[in-house]
CSV table of C-alpha atoms in Angstrom, one decimal:
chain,number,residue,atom,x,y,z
A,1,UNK,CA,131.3,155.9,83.5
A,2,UNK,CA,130.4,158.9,86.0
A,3,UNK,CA,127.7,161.3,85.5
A,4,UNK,CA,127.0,164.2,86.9
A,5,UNK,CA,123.3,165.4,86.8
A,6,UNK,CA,121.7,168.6,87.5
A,7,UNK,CA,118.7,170.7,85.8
A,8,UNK,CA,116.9,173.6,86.7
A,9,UNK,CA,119.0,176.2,87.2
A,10,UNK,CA,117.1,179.5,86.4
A,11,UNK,CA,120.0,181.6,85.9
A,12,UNK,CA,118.3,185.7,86.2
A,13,UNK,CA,115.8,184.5,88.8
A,14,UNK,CA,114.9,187.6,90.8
A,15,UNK,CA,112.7,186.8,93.6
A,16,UNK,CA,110.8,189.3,95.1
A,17,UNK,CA,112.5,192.3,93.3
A,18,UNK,CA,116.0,191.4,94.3
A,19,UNK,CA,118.7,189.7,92.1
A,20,UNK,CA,120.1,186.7,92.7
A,21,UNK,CA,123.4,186.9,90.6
A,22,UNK,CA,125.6,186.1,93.6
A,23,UNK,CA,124.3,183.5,94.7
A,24,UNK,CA,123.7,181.9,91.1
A,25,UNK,CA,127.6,182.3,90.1
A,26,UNK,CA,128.6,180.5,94.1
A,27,UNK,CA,126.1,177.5,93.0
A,28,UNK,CA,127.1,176.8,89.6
A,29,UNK,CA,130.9,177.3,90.8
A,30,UNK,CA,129.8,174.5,93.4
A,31,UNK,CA,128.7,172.5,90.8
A,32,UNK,CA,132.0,172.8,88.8
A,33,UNK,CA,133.6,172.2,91.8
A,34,UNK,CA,131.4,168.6,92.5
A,35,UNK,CA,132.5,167.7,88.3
A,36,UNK,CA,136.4,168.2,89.3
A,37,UNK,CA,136.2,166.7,92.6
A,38,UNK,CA,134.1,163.1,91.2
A,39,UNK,CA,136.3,163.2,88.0
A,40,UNK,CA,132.8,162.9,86.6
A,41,UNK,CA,132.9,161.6,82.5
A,42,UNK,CA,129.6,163.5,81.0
A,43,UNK,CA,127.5,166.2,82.7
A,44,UNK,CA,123.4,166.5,81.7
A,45,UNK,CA,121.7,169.8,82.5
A,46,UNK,CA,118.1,168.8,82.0
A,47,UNK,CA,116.3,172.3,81.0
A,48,UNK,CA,115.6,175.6,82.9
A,49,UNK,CA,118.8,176.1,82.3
A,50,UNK,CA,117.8,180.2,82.1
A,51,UNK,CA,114.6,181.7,84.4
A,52,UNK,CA,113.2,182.9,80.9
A,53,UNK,CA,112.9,182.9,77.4
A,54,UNK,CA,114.9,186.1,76.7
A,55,UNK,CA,118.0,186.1,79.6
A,56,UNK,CA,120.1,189.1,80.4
A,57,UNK,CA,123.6,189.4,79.3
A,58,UNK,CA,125.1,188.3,82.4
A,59,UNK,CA,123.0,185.7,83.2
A,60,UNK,CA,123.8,184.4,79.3
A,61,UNK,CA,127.8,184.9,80.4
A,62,UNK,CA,127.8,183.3,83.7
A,63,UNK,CA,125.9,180.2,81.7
A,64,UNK,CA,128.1,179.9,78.8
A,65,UNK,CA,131.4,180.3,81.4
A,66,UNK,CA,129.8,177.7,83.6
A,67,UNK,CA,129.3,174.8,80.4
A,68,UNK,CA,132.7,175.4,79.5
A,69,UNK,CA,134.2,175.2,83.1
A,70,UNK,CA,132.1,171.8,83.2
A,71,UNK,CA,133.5,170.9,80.0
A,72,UNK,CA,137.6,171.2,80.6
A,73,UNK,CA,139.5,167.8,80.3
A,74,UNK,CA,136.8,166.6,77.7
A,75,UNK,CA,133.9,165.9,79.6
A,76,UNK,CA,131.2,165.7,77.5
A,77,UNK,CA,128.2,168.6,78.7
A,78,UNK,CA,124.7,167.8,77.0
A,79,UNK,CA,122.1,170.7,77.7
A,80,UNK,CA,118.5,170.5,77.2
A,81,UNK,CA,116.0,173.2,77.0
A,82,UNK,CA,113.4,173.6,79.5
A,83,UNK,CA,110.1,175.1,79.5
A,84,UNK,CA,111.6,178.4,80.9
A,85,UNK,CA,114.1,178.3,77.9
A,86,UNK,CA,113.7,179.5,74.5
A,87,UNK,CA,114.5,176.5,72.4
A,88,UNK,CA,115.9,179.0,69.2
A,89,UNK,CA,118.0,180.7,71.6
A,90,UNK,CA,119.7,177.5,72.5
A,91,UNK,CA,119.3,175.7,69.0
A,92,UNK,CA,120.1,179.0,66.6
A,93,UNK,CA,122.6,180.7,68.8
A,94,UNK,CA,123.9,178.5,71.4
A,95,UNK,CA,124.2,175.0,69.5
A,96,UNK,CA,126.5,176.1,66.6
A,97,UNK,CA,128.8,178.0,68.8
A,98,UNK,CA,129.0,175.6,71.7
A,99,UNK,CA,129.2,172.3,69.6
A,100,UNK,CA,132.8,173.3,68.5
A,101,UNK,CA,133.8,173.5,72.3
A,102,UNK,CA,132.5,169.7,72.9
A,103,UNK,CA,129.0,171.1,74.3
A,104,UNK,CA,125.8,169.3,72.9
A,105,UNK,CA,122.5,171.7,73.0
A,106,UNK,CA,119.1,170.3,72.2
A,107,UNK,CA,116.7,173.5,72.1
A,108,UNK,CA,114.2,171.5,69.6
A,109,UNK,CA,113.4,167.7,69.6
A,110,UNK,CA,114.9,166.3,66.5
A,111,UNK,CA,115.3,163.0,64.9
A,112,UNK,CA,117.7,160.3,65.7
A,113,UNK,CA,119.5,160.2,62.4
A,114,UNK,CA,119.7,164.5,63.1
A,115,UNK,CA,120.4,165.0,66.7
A,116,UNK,CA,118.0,163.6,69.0
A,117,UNK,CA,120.2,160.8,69.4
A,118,UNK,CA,123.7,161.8,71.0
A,119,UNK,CA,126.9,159.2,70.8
A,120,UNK,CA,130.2,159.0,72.1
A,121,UNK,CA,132.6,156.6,73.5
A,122,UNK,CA,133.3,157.0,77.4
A,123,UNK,CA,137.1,157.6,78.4
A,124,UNK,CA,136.5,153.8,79.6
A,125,UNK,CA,135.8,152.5,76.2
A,126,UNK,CA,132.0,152.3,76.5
A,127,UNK,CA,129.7,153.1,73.9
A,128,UNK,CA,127.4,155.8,75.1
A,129,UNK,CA,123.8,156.4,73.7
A,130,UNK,CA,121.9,159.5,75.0
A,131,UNK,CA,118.6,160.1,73.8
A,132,UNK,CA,117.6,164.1,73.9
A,133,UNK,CA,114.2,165.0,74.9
A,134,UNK,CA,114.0,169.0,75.7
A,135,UNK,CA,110.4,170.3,77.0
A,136,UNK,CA,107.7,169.9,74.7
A,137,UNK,CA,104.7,172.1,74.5
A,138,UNK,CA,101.1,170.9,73.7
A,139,UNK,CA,101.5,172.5,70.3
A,140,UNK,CA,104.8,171.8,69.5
A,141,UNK,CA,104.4,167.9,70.7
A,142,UNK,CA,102.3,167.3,67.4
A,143,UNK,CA,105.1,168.7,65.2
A,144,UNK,CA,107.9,166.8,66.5
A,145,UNK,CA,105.9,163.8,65.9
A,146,UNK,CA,104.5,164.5,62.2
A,147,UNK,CA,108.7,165.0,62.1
A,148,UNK,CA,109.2,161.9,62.8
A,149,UNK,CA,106.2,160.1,61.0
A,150,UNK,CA,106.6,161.8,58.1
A,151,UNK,CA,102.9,162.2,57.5
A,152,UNK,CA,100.5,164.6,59.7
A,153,UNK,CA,99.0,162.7,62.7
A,154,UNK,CA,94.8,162.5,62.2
A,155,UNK,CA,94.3,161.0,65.9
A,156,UNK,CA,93.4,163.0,68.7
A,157,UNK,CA,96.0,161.4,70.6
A,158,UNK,CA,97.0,162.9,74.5
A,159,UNK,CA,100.4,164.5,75.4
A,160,UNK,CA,101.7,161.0,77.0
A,161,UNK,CA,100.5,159.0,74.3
A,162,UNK,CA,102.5,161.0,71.5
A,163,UNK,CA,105.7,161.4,73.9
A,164,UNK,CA,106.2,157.4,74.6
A,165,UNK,CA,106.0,157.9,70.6
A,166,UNK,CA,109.1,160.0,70.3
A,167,UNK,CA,110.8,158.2,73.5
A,168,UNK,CA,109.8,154.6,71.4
A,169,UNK,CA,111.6,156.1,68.4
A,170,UNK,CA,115.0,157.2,70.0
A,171,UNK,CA,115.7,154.6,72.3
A,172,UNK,CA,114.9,151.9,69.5
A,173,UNK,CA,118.4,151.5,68.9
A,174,UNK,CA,119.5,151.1,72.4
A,175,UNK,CA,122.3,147.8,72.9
A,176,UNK,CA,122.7,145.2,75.1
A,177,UNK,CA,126.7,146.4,75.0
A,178,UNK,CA,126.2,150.7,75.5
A,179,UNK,CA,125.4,153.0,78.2
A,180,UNK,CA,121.6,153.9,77.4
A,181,UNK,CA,120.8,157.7,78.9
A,182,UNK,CA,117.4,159.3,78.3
A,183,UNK,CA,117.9,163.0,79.2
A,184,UNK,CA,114.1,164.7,79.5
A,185,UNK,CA,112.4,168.2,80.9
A,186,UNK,CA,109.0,167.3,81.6
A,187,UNK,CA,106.2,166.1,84.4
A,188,UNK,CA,105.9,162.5,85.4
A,189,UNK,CA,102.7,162.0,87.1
A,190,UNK,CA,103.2,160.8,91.1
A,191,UNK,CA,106.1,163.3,91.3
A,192,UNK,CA,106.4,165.9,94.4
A,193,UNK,CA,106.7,169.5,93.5
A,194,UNK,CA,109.2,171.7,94.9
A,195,UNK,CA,107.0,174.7,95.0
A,196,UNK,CA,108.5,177.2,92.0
A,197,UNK,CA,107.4,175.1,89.1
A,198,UNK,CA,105.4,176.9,86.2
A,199,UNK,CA,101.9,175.7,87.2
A,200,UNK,CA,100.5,176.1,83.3
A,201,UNK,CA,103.3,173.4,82.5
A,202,UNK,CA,103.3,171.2,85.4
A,203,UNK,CA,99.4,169.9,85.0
A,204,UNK,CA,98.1,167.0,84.0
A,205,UNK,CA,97.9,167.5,80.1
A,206,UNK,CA,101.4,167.5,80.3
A,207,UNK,CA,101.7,164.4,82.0
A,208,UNK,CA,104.3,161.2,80.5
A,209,UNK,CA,104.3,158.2,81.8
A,210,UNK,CA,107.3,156.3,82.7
A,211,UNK,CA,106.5,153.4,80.9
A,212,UNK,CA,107.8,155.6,77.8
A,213,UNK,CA,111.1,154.8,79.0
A,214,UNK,CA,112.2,151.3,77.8
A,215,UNK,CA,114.2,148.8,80.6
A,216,UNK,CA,116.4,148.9,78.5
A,217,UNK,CA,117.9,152.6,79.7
A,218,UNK,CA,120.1,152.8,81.9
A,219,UNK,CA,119.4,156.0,83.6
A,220,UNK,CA,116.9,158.3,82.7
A,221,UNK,CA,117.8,162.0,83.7
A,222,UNK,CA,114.9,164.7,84.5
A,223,UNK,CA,114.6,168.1,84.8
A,224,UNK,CA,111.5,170.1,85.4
A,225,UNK,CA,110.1,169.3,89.3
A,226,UNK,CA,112.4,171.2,91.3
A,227,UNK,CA,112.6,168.5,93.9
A,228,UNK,CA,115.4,165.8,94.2
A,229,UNK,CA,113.7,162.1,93.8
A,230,UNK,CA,113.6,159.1,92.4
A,231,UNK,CA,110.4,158.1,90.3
A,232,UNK,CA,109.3,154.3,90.2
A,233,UNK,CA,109.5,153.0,86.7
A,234,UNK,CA,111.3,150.3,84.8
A,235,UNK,CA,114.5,151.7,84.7
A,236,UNK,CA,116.0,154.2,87.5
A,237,UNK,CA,114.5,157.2,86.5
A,238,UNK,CA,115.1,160.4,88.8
A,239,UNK,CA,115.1,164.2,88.5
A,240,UNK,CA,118.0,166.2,90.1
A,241,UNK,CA,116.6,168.7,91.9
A,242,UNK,CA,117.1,172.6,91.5
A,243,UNK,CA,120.4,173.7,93.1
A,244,UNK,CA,119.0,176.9,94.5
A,245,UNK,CA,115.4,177.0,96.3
A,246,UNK,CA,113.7,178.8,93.3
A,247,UNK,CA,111.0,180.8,95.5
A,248,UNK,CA,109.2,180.3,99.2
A,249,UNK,CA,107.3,177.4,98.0
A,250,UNK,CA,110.6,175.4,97.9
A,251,UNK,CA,112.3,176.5,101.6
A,252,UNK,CA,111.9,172.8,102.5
A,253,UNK,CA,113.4,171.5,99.7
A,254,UNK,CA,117.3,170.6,99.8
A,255,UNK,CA,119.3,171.6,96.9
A,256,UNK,CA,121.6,169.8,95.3
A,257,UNK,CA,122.6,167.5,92.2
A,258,UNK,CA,123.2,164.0,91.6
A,259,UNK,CA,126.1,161.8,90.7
A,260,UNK,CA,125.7,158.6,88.8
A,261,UNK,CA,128.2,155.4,88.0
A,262,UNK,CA,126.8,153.4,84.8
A,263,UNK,CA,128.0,150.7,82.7
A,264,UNK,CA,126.3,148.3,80.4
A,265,UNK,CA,124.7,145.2,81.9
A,266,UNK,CA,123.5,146.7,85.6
A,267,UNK,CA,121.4,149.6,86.9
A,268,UNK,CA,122.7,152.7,87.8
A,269,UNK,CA,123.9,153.7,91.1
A,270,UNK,CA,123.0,157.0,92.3
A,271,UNK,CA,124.3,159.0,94.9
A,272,UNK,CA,123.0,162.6,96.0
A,273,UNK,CA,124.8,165.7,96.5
A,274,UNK,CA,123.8,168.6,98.5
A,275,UNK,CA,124.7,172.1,97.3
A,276,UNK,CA,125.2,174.6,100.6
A,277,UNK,CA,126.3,178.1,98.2
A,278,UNK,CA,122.6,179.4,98.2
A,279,UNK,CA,121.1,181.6,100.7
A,280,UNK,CA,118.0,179.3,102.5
A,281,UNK,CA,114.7,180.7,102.1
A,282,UNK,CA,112.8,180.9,105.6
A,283,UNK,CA,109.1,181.4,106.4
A,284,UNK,CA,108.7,183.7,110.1
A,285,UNK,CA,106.0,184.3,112.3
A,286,UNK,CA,105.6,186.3,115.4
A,287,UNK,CA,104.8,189.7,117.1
A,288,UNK,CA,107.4,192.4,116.3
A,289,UNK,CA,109.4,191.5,119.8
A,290,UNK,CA,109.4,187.8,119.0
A,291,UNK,CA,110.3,188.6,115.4
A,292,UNK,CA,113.3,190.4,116.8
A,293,UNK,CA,114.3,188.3,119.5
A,294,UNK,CA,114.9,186.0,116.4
A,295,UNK,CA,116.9,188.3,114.4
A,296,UNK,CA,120.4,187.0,115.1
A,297,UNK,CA,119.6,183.1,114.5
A,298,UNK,CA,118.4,184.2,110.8
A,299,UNK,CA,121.9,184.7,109.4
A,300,UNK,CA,121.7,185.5,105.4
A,301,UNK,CA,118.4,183.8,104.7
A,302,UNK,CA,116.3,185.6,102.6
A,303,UNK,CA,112.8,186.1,104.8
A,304,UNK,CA,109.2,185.8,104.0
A,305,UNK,CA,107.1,187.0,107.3
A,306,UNK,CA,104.5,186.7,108.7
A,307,UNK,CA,103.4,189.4,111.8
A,308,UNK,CA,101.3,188.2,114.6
A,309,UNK,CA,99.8,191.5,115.5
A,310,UNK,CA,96.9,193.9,114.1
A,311,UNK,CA,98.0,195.9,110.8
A,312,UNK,CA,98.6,199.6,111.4
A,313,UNK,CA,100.9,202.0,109.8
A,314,UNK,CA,104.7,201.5,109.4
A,315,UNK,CA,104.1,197.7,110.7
A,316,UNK,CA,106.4,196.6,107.7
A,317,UNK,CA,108.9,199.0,107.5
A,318,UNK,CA,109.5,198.2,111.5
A,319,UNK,CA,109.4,194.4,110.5
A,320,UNK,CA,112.7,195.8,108.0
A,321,UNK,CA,114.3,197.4,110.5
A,322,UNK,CA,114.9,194.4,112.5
A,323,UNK,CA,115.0,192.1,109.6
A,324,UNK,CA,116.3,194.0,106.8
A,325,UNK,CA,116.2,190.7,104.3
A,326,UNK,CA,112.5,190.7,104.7
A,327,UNK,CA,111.6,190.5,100.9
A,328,UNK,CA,107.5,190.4,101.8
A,329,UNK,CA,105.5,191.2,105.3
A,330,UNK,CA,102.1,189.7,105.7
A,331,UNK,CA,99.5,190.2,108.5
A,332,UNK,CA,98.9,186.6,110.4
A,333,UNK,CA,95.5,185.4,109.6
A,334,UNK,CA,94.2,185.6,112.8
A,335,UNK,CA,95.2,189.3,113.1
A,336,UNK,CA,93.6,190.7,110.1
A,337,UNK,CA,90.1,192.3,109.6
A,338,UNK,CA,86.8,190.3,109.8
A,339,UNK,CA,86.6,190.8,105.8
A,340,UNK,CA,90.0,189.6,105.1
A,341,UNK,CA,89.8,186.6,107.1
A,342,UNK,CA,86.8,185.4,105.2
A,343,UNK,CA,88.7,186.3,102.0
A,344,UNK,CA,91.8,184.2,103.0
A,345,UNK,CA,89.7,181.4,103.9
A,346,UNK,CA,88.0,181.4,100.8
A,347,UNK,CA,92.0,181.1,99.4
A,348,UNK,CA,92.5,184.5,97.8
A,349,UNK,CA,95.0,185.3,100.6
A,350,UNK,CA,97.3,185.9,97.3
A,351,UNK,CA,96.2,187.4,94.1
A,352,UNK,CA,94.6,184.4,92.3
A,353,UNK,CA,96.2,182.9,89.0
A,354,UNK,CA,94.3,183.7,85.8
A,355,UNK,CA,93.9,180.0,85.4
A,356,UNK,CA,91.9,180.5,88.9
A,357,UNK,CA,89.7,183.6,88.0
A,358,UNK,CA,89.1,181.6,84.6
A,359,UNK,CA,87.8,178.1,86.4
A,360,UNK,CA,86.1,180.3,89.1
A,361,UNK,CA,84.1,182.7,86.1
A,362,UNK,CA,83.4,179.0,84.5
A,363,UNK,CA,81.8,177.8,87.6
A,364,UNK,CA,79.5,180.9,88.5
A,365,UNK,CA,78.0,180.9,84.9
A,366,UNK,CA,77.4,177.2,84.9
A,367,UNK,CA,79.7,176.5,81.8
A,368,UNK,CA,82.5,173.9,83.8
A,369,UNK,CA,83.9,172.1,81.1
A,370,UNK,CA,87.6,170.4,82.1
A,371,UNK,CA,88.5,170.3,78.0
A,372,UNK,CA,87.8,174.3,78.0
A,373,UNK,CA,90.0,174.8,80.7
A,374,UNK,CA,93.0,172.9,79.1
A,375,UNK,CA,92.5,175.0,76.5
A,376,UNK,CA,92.8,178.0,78.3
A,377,UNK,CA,96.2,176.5,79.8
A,378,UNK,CA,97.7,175.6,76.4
A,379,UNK,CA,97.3,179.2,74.9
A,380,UNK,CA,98.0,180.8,78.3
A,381,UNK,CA,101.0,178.8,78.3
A,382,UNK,CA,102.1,179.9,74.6
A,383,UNK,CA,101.0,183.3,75.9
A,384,UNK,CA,103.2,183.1,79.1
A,385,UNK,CA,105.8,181.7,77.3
A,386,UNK,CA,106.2,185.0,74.5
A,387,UNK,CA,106.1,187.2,77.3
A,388,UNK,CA,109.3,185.4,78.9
């Protein structure tokens, strides 16, 4: 059977103050487009599917009109939620709804007898097992596993430790005669970041370890790290990438989707798709002439500068006249004042994160403790999460 995988989406991503609508409905038409043109079987969007927990209307339109475009002629669609989703969003609203279209949601983990195990047979005749692992917070990792156990857990047992739990108990019924898919939105440690990632849910307390995924899957789909790769582990494991370059951080990535032939008894083979719909992201530096010397070889790209000359007033909006999809201007660090030289090399060329001013007040009053700090993450991460 064929698969097509993708994750990470971020449907109502604004970046910089402007919306990127247009280019959200071109890349998931693009993607539609890749699931008519391989004849793929199944699709698996592995989390992030929104930018946030409580999505505008049209973002939640062009999402429901791209699952069911990917689900014509009987494909079978499985979407997880990611940590940028609101799991009762998908589980209370979407699930009910989309499941009579064919469309499997996972907002929450569940049990394998109630959902966190998804079967069908393939157009081929192959018995498929999917096992459904959507994004797991710190808090909510306990609860899915006192779910399963029955009884509350009294270990102090880390984040990896009580996910190979979960993974252990819904691939334990995977055969020597089905397709075995894990779909997960999570962090595997070793893997390269693409740059736009949520930094309170991409560190090392929320770490899994490959090793939770038996040889026995077949393929093992991953959303979460917004850059394409293949992760070593005993089965091919791989996360598909973001189709559109989330912010700056990710100009270098290449964005894109992958498509995957499976069948009981041998590996998966894996071939990557690039998606070209999305406007690049571009990093420019130069003096105000150079800068506009440069103008026609930008196209479309949406710009983040950098000016190679001493601030004074009206710098940026000149920098907009000749580059008019500048979304932010900065003064090179070789051209600003003694003071804020010393303050970008001392990193606070950007606003720091609270998780920085929070380590940073830690270290000046002599209190450094690592298990404080992820503390402070988990809560800021329920915190950040509400606010979504």
């Amino acid at each position: 059977m064929k698969i097509l995988h993708t994750a990470d989406w971020h449907v109502g991503k604004v970046l910089r103050g402007r919306s990127r609508a247009d280019e959200h409905a071109k890349v998931l038409d693009e993607l539609v487009g890749i699931a008519r043109a391989e004849d793929v079987d199944a699709v698996i969007v592995a989390g992030d599917v929104f930018d946030g927990a409580v999505p505008t209307p049209p973002a939640q339109a062009l999402v429901m009109k791209t699952l069911m475009a990917l689900q014509e002629g009987g494909r079978e669609v499985v979407v997880l939620a990611g940590n940028h989703d609101d799991p009762r969003l998908l589980d209370d609203v979407y699930r009910p709804v989309l499941r009579q279209l064919g469309i499997r949601v996972a907002g929450r983990f569940r049990r394998p007898d109630a959902g966190g195990v998804l079967s069908w047979t393939s157009r081929h005749g192959e018995p498929v097992r999917l096992a459904a692992m959507p994004f797991l917070s710190q808090r909510y990792v306990v609860r899915a596993l006192e779910a399963l156990t029955g009884t509350p857990d009294q270990h102090n047992r880390d984040y990896a430790h009580r996910f190979a739990r979960l993974a252990d108990a819904l691939t334990a019924e995977f055969g020597a005669d089905t397709v075995n898919l894990v779909a997960a939105h999570g962090t595997l440690p070793g893997g390269r970041m693409g740059g736009g990632e949520r930094e309170a849910q991409t560190i090392f307390s929320y770490y899994f370890e490959s090793s939770a995924f038996p040889a026995s899957t077949h393929y093992a789909a991953l959303g979460h790290l917004h850059r394409r790769q293949r992760m070593p582990g005993p089965c091919p494991i791989w996360y598909s990438g973001s189709p559109i370059a989330v912010d700056f951080g990710e100009e270098q990535n290449t964005p894109g989707a992958l498509v995957v032939d499976v069948a009981p008894g041998r590996p998966a083979d894996v071939r990557e798709v690039t998606l070209r719909s999305a406007r690049v992201l571009r990093t420019v530096t130069g003096s105000l002439p150079e800068l506009e010397a440069m103008a026609d070889d930008l196209g479309d790209a949406w710009l983040r500068v950098v000016v190679a000359e001493k601030p004074r007033a009206g710098l940026a909006d000149a920098v907009r006249d000749v580059l008019p999809n500048a979304l932010t201007v900065d003064i090179d660090e070789a051209f600003r004042p003694t003071s804020s030289r010393r303050r970008a090399a001392a990193g606070s060329r950007e606003a720091p994160t609270p998780r920085q001013l929070f380590r940073t007040y830690l270290e000046q009053t002599g209190h450094e403790d690592e298990r404080v700090v992820a503390l402070f993450d988990r809560l800021y991460d329920e915190l950040d999460g509400q606010e979504d």
